[in-house]
Each structure stands twice: as structure tokens, then as C-alpha cells.
Amino acid sequence: MRLIRVKDYAAMSDEAFAIVYERMSTNPRLTLGLATGSTPVGLYERLVSAYRTGKLSFREARSFNLDEYVGLAPDHPQSYAYFMREHLFDHVDLPAGRWDIPSGIAPDLAEECARYEAAIEAAGGIDLQVLGIGPNGHIGFNEPGTSLDSRTHVVELTESTRRANARFFDRPEEVPTHAITMGLGTILRAREIILLASGESKAEAMARLFSLNDFDPELPASSLHRHPEVWVIADEAALSRVRV
Ligand code: PGA
């Protein structure tokens, strides 16, 4: 795990962009693993600008998102499918059919999880996975207690995660109770991973991440200690409680 320490959110987004840009320029057929939430918004803005200025094309790329809420249709404004269209897909030339997100409204969720794993596999796996981290150390929606070899599955969200995400909904009780997420095992199969963290609300999770040197199920992000190619890009506030 390599740490890139930066000043603030903008610098974090610049560093993340530099890595994604370099990998996509080298391999236009790159398969990306993408994340939602506040953290990657700056990265997506930079990718959209690079596309608009002709520096980058997504025509041959592919993407798979980490997760989706159960019960929200893709046109629901709080669904992650909607988020991705709003922040990235509607603004770049990634063809429809080359991005995939688990369906939270599939009639058979177990079948949808199996379909998703198979689709990632059929695409040749994920080359570069972008991750945020939850205040409780989750990655994707893999909450504490998730096993290392888990694959795409349905999870019940913890109260802490529902609280953290309530800011996006009109009322806290509207936050879905379940989600579909890539498992830790799915994430660890990506060839390269960047974990982004910005702000004081991530400081405790980051301190715990760096106090461990192997997987602890209580901190799902610590599974990244088992992966050979991880970049952690974090700002000063997120690293404020990390003891060097
Ligand atoms: P955030 O969420 O980017 O909105 O902070 C990250 C996460 O919960 O994984």
C-alpha cells in the first residue's frame, strides 16, 4: 500500500485524475471500477474536462460500479445509476452497454449478483478500481464483518452507513435498508486500486487502516493490505489522526 499525502480535496482529485488519465491513455480499452459518493466527484469533473478538451476518450473503455441501493430504479435521483449518469456517463463518450451497475430492482437479487460477477469476469476483470471509504471503514457497501472472499452480494446497511448517507435523501427513513455490492473478494481481484479519502470524517477510519498491517474484518478497507497494487490518496484532514 502506497500513500500519496495531499493538502486537500482538490489535490486528492488531481492525483486520482493523474493516475486514471495515465492508465486510460496507455490502455484505451481499460476496464474501470467506479465509486459513488462525494469523494470521487472531483475526479469525475476532471475526467469530463479531459474528454471535452479532446485529451481522453472513453469509447473503448468499460466500467463497473461498486454498488447500488436495493429498491431504487436507475431513474431514481438517489440511485447510483443516476449519480453516475449525472457526474460522468452523460458527459463522456462511454457507450451505453459498456458501463454496468448492479440493478437494485432486479426481481431476483441473487441472480443479479451472479450476473454481475459473470459480467466482470467476461470483461476480463477490472484493471483499475476507484474506492472511497466509509467512516466505519467500509469499501463499496462491505460493512464490518464482511469476509475476505465475498463476491457481489446483498447487504443490510448498518445504521452508521444509513446515517452517513441520509444527507442525500429528503428524510432519513428514505435511505434504503439494503444494497447490492461487489464483495471484498471482487474488489481484491482488480489489478490496481486507488483508495481516496478526504476530510476529518475519514480520519478515524484512516488511522485504523494505517494501524493495521493485515486484514481485520472489523475494518473492511484493511483487506487492501492483502493487495499488491494499492494507492491511497488522502488529504491532511483525513490523515490527521494517522501516527507516522
Ligand atoms: P463519501 O462515501 O464519498 O460520500 O464520503 C464514501 C463511502 O461511504 O464509501
mmCIF file of C-alpha atoms and ligand atoms in Angstrom:
data_model
loop_
_atom_site.group_PDB
_atom_site.id
_atom_site.type_symbol
_atom_site.label_atom_id
_atom_site.label_comp_id
_atom_site.label_asym_id
_atom_site.label_seq_id
_atom_site.Cartn_x
_atom_site.Cartn_y
_atom_site.Cartn_z
ATOM 1 C CA MET A 1 0.000 0.000 0.000
ATOM 2 C CA ARG A 2 1.497 3.321 -1.057
ATOM 3 C CA LEU A 3 0.311 6.591 0.460
ATOM 4 C CA ILE A 4 0.098 9.818 -1.503
ATOM 5 C CA ARG A 5 -0.420 12.572 1.048
ATOM 6 C CA VAL A 6 -2.021 15.722 -0.341
ATOM 7 C CA LYS A 7 -3.232 19.035 1.022
ATOM 8 C CA ASP A 8 -6.936 18.965 0.313
ATOM 9 C CA TYR A 9 -9.846 17.601 -1.721
ATOM 10 C CA ALA A 10 -8.778 19.346 -4.942
ATOM 11 C CA ALA A 11 -5.254 17.952 -4.701
ATOM 12 C CA MET A 12 -6.652 14.475 -3.979
ATOM 13 C CA SER A 13 -8.828 14.725 -7.088
ATOM 14 C CA ASP A 14 -5.830 15.921 -9.157
ATOM 15 C CA GLU A 15 -3.710 12.946 -8.069
ATOM 16 C CA ALA A 16 -6.520 10.465 -8.705
ATOM 17 C CA PHE A 17 -7.122 12.007 -12.118
ATOM 18 C CA ALA A 18 -3.414 11.777 -12.981
ATOM 19 C CA ILE A 19 -3.417 8.023 -12.333
ATOM 20 C CA VAL A 20 -6.692 7.313 -14.173
ATOM 21 C CA TYR A 21 -5.633 9.545 -17.080
ATOM 22 C CA GLU A 22 -2.272 7.818 -17.396
ATOM 23 C CA ARG A 23 -3.798 4.323 -17.320
ATOM 24 C CA MET A 24 -6.533 5.224 -19.840
ATOM 25 C CA SER A 25 -4.039 6.884 -22.161
ATOM 26 C CA THR A 26 -1.815 3.805 -22.077
ATOM 27 C CA ASN A 27 -4.736 1.412 -22.482
ATOM 28 C CA PRO A 28 -7.870 2.901 -24.108
ATOM 29 C CA ARG A 29 -9.643 -0.427 -23.502
ATOM 30 C CA LEU A 30 -9.199 -0.081 -19.740
ATOM 31 C CA THR A 31 -11.888 -1.566 -17.520
ATOM 32 C CA LEU A 32 -12.583 0.792 -14.658
ATOM 33 C CA GLY A 33 -14.207 0.028 -11.339
ATOM 34 C CA LEU A 34 -16.069 3.143 -10.233
ATOM 35 C CA ALA A 35 -17.409 4.509 -6.967
ATOM 36 C CA THR A 36 -20.148 6.943 -5.992
ATOM 37 C CA GLY A 37 -20.441 9.358 -3.067
ATOM 38 C CA SER A 38 -18.907 12.785 -2.517
ATOM 39 C CA THR A 39 -15.327 11.556 -2.737
ATOM 40 C CA PRO A 40 -14.919 10.799 -6.481
ATOM 41 C CA VAL A 41 -16.932 13.813 -7.757
ATOM 42 C CA GLY A 42 -13.769 15.912 -8.275
ATOM 43 C CA LEU A 43 -12.139 13.037 -10.169
ATOM 44 C CA TYR A 44 -15.184 12.730 -12.442
ATOM 45 C CA GLU A 45 -15.172 16.505 -13.098
ATOM 46 C CA ARG A 46 -11.568 16.247 -14.220
ATOM 47 C CA LEU A 47 -12.321 13.236 -16.444
ATOM 48 C CA VAL A 48 -15.229 15.118 -18.065
ATOM 49 C CA SER A 49 -12.962 18.141 -18.740
ATOM 50 C CA ALA A 50 -10.290 15.890 -20.221
ATOM 51 C CA TYR A 51 -12.914 14.391 -22.527
ATOM 52 C CA ARG A 52 -14.276 17.834 -23.501
ATOM 53 C CA THR A 53 -10.844 19.133 -24.372
ATOM 54 C CA GLY A 54 -10.130 16.075 -26.508
ATOM 55 C CA LYS A 55 -7.426 14.666 -24.219
ATOM 56 C CA LEU A 56 -9.304 11.494 -23.356
ATOM 57 C CA SER A 57 -11.858 9.174 -24.908
ATOM 58 C CA PHE A 58 -13.979 6.568 -23.159
ATOM 59 C CA ARG A 59 -15.145 4.990 -26.436
ATOM 60 C CA GLU A 60 -13.336 1.705 -25.893
ATOM 61 C CA ALA A 61 -13.280 1.746 -22.107
ATOM 62 C CA ARG A 62 -15.625 -0.139 -19.873
ATOM 63 C CA SER A 63 -16.802 0.361 -16.312
ATOM 64 C CA PHE A 64 -18.386 -1.489 -13.437
ATOM 65 C CA ASN A 65 -19.684 0.303 -10.369
ATOM 66 C CA LEU A 66 -19.175 -0.934 -6.863
ATOM 67 C CA ASP A 67 -22.720 -0.909 -5.627
ATOM 68 C CA GLU A 68 -26.363 0.126 -5.829
ATOM 69 C CA TYR A 69 -29.226 0.552 -3.400
ATOM 70 C CA VAL A 70 -31.845 -2.186 -3.368
ATOM 71 C CA GLY A 71 -35.269 -0.852 -4.327
ATOM 72 C CA LEU A 72 -34.160 2.237 -6.247
ATOM 73 C CA ALA A 73 -34.768 2.213 -10.006
ATOM 74 C CA PRO A 74 -31.987 3.620 -12.222
ATOM 75 C CA ASP A 75 -34.017 6.807 -12.797
ATOM 76 C CA HIS A 76 -34.415 7.468 -9.046
ATOM 77 C CA PRO A 77 -32.338 10.596 -8.285
ATOM 78 C CA GLN A 78 -30.635 8.893 -5.326
ATOM 79 C CA SER A 79 -29.764 5.725 -7.227
ATOM 80 C CA TYR A 80 -26.120 5.235 -8.048
ATOM 81 C CA ALA A 81 -27.011 4.674 -11.707
ATOM 82 C CA TYR A 82 -28.485 8.190 -11.731
ATOM 83 C CA PHE A 83 -25.439 9.569 -9.905
ATOM 84 C CA MET A 84 -23.067 8.071 -12.460
ATOM 85 C CA ARG A 85 -25.025 9.447 -15.408
ATOM 86 C CA GLU A 86 -25.178 12.872 -13.797
ATOM 87 C CA HIS A 87 -21.492 13.040 -12.880
ATOM 88 C CA LEU A 88 -19.821 11.093 -15.680
ATOM 89 C CA PHE A 89 -21.644 8.891 -18.173
ATOM 90 C CA ASP A 90 -23.891 11.592 -19.711
ATOM 91 C CA HIS A 91 -20.875 13.829 -20.301
ATOM 92 C CA VAL A 92 -18.353 11.472 -21.931
ATOM 93 C CA ASP A 93 -18.353 9.104 -24.904
ATOM 94 C CA LEU A 94 -18.561 5.859 -22.922
ATOM 95 C CA PRO A 95 -21.124 3.928 -24.992
ATOM 96 C CA ALA A 96 -24.280 2.662 -23.294
ATOM 97 C CA GLY A 97 -23.697 -1.038 -22.854
ATOM 98 C CA ARG A 98 -20.082 -0.501 -21.810
ATOM 99 C CA TRP A 99 -20.968 0.541 -18.272
ATOM 100 C CA ASP A 100 -22.650 -1.707 -15.784
ATOM 101 C CA ILE A 101 -24.134 -1.172 -12.327
ATOM 102 C CA PRO A 102 -25.931 -3.810 -10.273
ATOM 103 C CA SER A 103 -29.692 -3.454 -10.630
ATOM 104 C CA GLY A 104 -31.352 -2.693 -7.321
ATOM 105 C CA ILE A 105 -34.741 -3.589 -8.732
ATOM 106 C CA ALA A 106 -33.916 -6.966 -10.279
ATOM 107 C CA PRO A 107 -36.723 -9.425 -9.454
ATOM 108 C CA ASP A 108 -34.171 -11.991 -8.285
ATOM 109 C CA LEU A 109 -31.344 -10.224 -6.466
ATOM 110 C CA ALA A 110 -29.221 -13.357 -6.060
ATOM 111 C CA GLU A 111 -29.379 -13.907 -9.792
ATOM 112 C CA GLU A 112 -28.432 -10.276 -10.365
ATOM 113 C CA CYS A 113 -25.381 -10.685 -8.120
ATOM 114 C CA ALA A 114 -24.301 -13.755 -10.114
ATOM 115 C CA ARG A 115 -24.898 -11.911 -13.403
ATOM 116 C CA TYR A 116 -22.745 -9.025 -12.223
ATOM 117 C CA GLU A 117 -19.807 -11.210 -11.198
ATOM 118 C CA ALA A 118 -20.017 -13.046 -14.513
ATOM 119 C CA ALA A 119 -20.112 -9.756 -16.447
ATOM 120 C CA ILE A 120 -16.950 -8.531 -14.712
ATOM 121 C CA GLU A 121 -15.292 -11.854 -15.433
ATOM 122 C CA ALA A 122 -16.411 -11.807 -19.096
ATOM 123 C CA ALA A 123 -14.925 -8.318 -19.488
ATOM 124 C CA GLY A 124 -11.568 -9.710 -18.397
ATOM 125 C CA GLY A 125 -11.724 -8.306 -14.857
ATOM 126 C CA ILE A 126 -11.248 -4.774 -13.558
ATOM 127 C CA ASP A 127 -7.975 -3.048 -14.394
ATOM 128 C CA LEU A 128 -8.278 -0.054 -12.087
ATOM 129 C CA GLN A 129 -10.707 0.191 -9.189
ATOM 130 C CA VAL A 130 -11.541 3.546 -7.586
ATOM 131 C CA LEU A 131 -12.670 3.376 -3.960
ATOM 132 C CA GLY A 132 -13.886 5.726 -1.269
ATOM 133 C CA ILE A 133 -14.009 4.714 2.375
ATOM 134 C CA GLY A 134 -16.881 4.971 4.837
ATOM 135 C CA PRO A 135 -16.399 6.423 8.325
ATOM 136 C CA ASN A 136 -16.782 2.823 9.572
ATOM 137 C CA GLY A 137 -14.090 1.601 7.187
ATOM 138 C CA HIS A 138 -16.401 0.092 4.600
ATOM 139 C CA ILE A 139 -15.425 -0.102 0.932
ATOM 140 C CA GLY A 140 -18.283 -0.444 -1.514
ATOM 141 C CA PHE A 141 -21.050 -1.415 0.894
ATOM 142 C CA ASN A 142 -18.920 -4.089 2.536
ATOM 143 C CA GLU A 143 -19.703 -3.384 6.154
ATOM 144 C CA PRO A 144 -17.625 -4.586 9.138
ATOM 145 C CA GLY A 145 -17.735 -8.378 9.378
ATOM 146 C CA THR A 146 -17.664 -8.993 5.606
ATOM 147 C CA SER A 147 -15.455 -11.919 4.617
ATOM 148 C CA LEU A 148 -12.368 -11.508 2.520
ATOM 149 C CA ASP A 149 -13.536 -13.875 -0.203
ATOM 150 C CA SER A 150 -17.029 -12.347 -0.553
ATOM 151 C CA ARG A 151 -18.297 -11.693 -4.066
ATOM 152 C CA THR A 152 -21.163 -9.479 -5.255
ATOM 153 C CA HIS A 153 -23.915 -9.864 -2.660
ATOM 154 C CA VAL A 154 -26.875 -8.211 -0.982
ATOM 155 C CA VAL A 155 -26.078 -6.448 2.293
ATOM 156 C CA GLU A 156 -28.110 -4.920 5.043
ATOM 157 C CA LEU A 157 -26.733 -1.425 5.611
ATOM 158 C CA THR A 158 -25.545 -0.524 9.091
ATOM 159 C CA GLU A 159 -27.133 2.353 10.971
ATOM 160 C CA SER A 160 -23.844 4.263 10.693
ATOM 161 C CA THR A 161 -23.882 3.987 6.894
ATOM 162 C CA ARG A 162 -27.565 4.898 6.629
ATOM 163 C CA ARG A 163 -26.898 7.947 8.834
ATOM 164 C CA ALA A 164 -23.848 8.951 6.786
ATOM 165 C CA ASN A 165 -25.887 8.741 3.558
ATOM 166 C CA ALA A 166 -29.073 10.358 4.916
ATOM 167 C CA ARG A 167 -27.797 13.762 3.761
ATOM 168 C CA PHE A 168 -28.677 12.818 0.183
ATOM 169 C CA PHE A 169 -32.318 11.983 0.975
ATOM 170 C CA ASP A 170 -35.236 14.211 1.974
ATOM 171 C CA ARG A 171 -35.917 12.142 5.087
ATOM 172 C CA PRO A 172 -33.609 9.696 6.925
ATOM 173 C CA GLU A 173 -36.201 6.895 6.712
ATOM 174 C CA GLU A 174 -35.995 7.084 2.904
ATOM 175 C CA VAL A 175 -32.436 5.713 2.946
ATOM 176 C CA PRO A 176 -32.750 2.138 1.661
ATOM 177 C CA THR A 177 -32.018 -0.623 4.162
ATOM 178 C CA HIS A 178 -30.229 -2.910 1.708
ATOM 179 C CA ALA A 179 -27.786 -2.650 -1.160
ATOM 180 C CA ILE A 180 -26.012 -4.844 -3.681
ATOM 181 C CA THR A 181 -22.255 -4.526 -3.508
ATOM 182 C CA MET A 182 -19.183 -6.072 -5.062
ATOM 183 C CA GLY A 183 -17.625 -8.209 -2.335
ATOM 184 C CA LEU A 184 -14.169 -7.698 -0.861
ATOM 185 C CA GLY A 185 -13.054 -10.660 -2.960
ATOM 186 C CA THR A 186 -14.420 -8.965 -6.094
ATOM 187 C CA ILE A 187 -12.586 -5.726 -5.259
ATOM 188 C CA LEU A 188 -9.313 -7.507 -4.483
ATOM 189 C CA ARG A 189 -9.336 -9.132 -7.930
ATOM 190 C CA ALA A 190 -8.897 -5.708 -9.562
ATOM 191 C CA ARG A 191 -5.383 -5.361 -10.925
ATOM 192 C CA GLU A 192 -4.801 -1.946 -9.361
ATOM 193 C CA ILE A 193 -6.737 0.019 -6.751
ATOM 194 C CA ILE A 194 -6.868 3.658 -5.693
ATOM 195 C CA LEU A 195 -8.489 4.496 -2.374
ATOM 196 C CA LEU A 196 -9.464 8.147 -1.942
ATOM 197 C CA ALA A 197 -10.101 9.834 1.393
ATOM 198 C CA SER A 198 -10.770 13.453 2.179
ATOM 199 C CA GLY A 199 -11.877 15.238 5.309
ATOM 200 C CA GLU A 200 -11.996 14.854 9.038
ATOM 201 C CA SER A 201 -14.917 12.385 8.900
ATOM 202 C CA LYS A 202 -12.494 9.817 7.442
ATOM 203 C CA ALA A 203 -9.695 10.443 9.965
ATOM 204 C CA GLU A 204 -10.601 7.637 12.328
ATOM 205 C CA ALA A 205 -11.023 5.053 9.565
ATOM 206 C CA MET A 206 -7.667 6.111 8.094
ATOM 207 C CA ALA A 207 -5.957 5.935 11.488
ATOM 208 C CA ARG A 208 -7.300 2.397 11.921
ATOM 209 C CA LEU A 209 -6.256 1.440 8.376
ATOM 210 C CA PHE A 210 -2.665 2.509 8.982
ATOM 211 C CA SER A 211 -2.512 0.992 12.459
ATOM 212 C CA LEU A 212 -3.108 -2.435 10.890
ATOM 213 C CA ASN A 213 -0.862 -4.302 8.535
ATOM 214 C CA ASP A 214 -3.193 -7.127 7.633
ATOM 215 C CA PHE A 215 -6.902 -7.770 7.172
ATOM 216 C CA ASP A 216 -9.147 -7.173 10.180
ATOM 217 C CA PRO A 217 -12.822 -7.919 9.396
ATOM 218 C CA GLU A 218 -13.832 -5.020 11.660
ATOM 219 C CA LEU A 219 -12.294 -2.638 9.112
ATOM 220 C CA PRO A 220 -13.200 -3.843 5.599
ATOM 221 C CA ALA A 221 -10.727 -1.402 3.973
ATOM 222 C CA SER A 222 -7.901 -3.281 5.703
ATOM 223 C CA SER A 223 -8.465 -6.037 3.119
ATOM 224 C CA LEU A 224 -6.406 -3.767 0.850
ATOM 225 C CA HIS A 225 -3.323 -4.770 2.860
ATOM 226 C CA ARG A 226 -3.651 -8.100 1.003
ATOM 227 C CA HIS A 227 -3.396 -6.442 -2.441
ATOM 228 C CA PRO A 228 -0.056 -5.707 -4.121
ATOM 229 C CA GLU A 229 -1.018 -2.555 -6.094
ATOM 230 C CA VAL A 230 -2.892 -0.071 -3.920
ATOM 231 C CA TRP A 231 -2.504 3.688 -3.918
ATOM 232 C CA VAL A 232 -4.073 5.550 -1.014
ATOM 233 C CA ILE A 233 -4.581 9.211 -1.893
ATOM 234 C CA ALA A 234 -5.604 11.114 1.214
ATOM 235 C CA ASP A 235 -5.649 14.711 2.344
ATOM 236 C CA GLU A 236 -4.310 16.251 5.521
ATOM 237 C CA ALA A 237 -7.667 16.216 7.316
ATOM 238 C CA ALA A 238 -8.212 12.515 6.529
ATOM 239 C CA LEU A 239 -4.684 11.750 7.766
ATOM 240 C CA SER A 240 -4.873 13.995 10.830
ATOM 241 C CA ARG A 241 -5.028 11.051 13.232
ATOM 242 C CA VAL A 242 -2.539 8.796 11.479
ATOM 243 C CA ARG A 243 0.589 8.405 13.595
ATOM 244 C CA VAL A 244 3.646 8.288 11.372
HETATM 245 P P1 PGA B 1 -18.408 9.511 0.530
HETATM 246 O O1 PGA B 1 -18.730 7.999 0.809
HETATM 247 O O2 PGA B 1 -17.529 9.542 -0.669
HETATM 248 O O3 PGA B 1 -19.729 10.170 0.260
HETATM 249 O O4 PGA B 1 -17.722 10.050 1.742
HETATM 250 C C1 PGA B 1 -17.693 7.077 0.822
HETATM 251 C C2 PGA B 1 -18.194 5.719 1.257
HETATM 252 O O5 PGA B 1 -19.099 5.654 2.104
HETATM 253 O O6 PGA B 1 -17.672 4.716 0.759
#
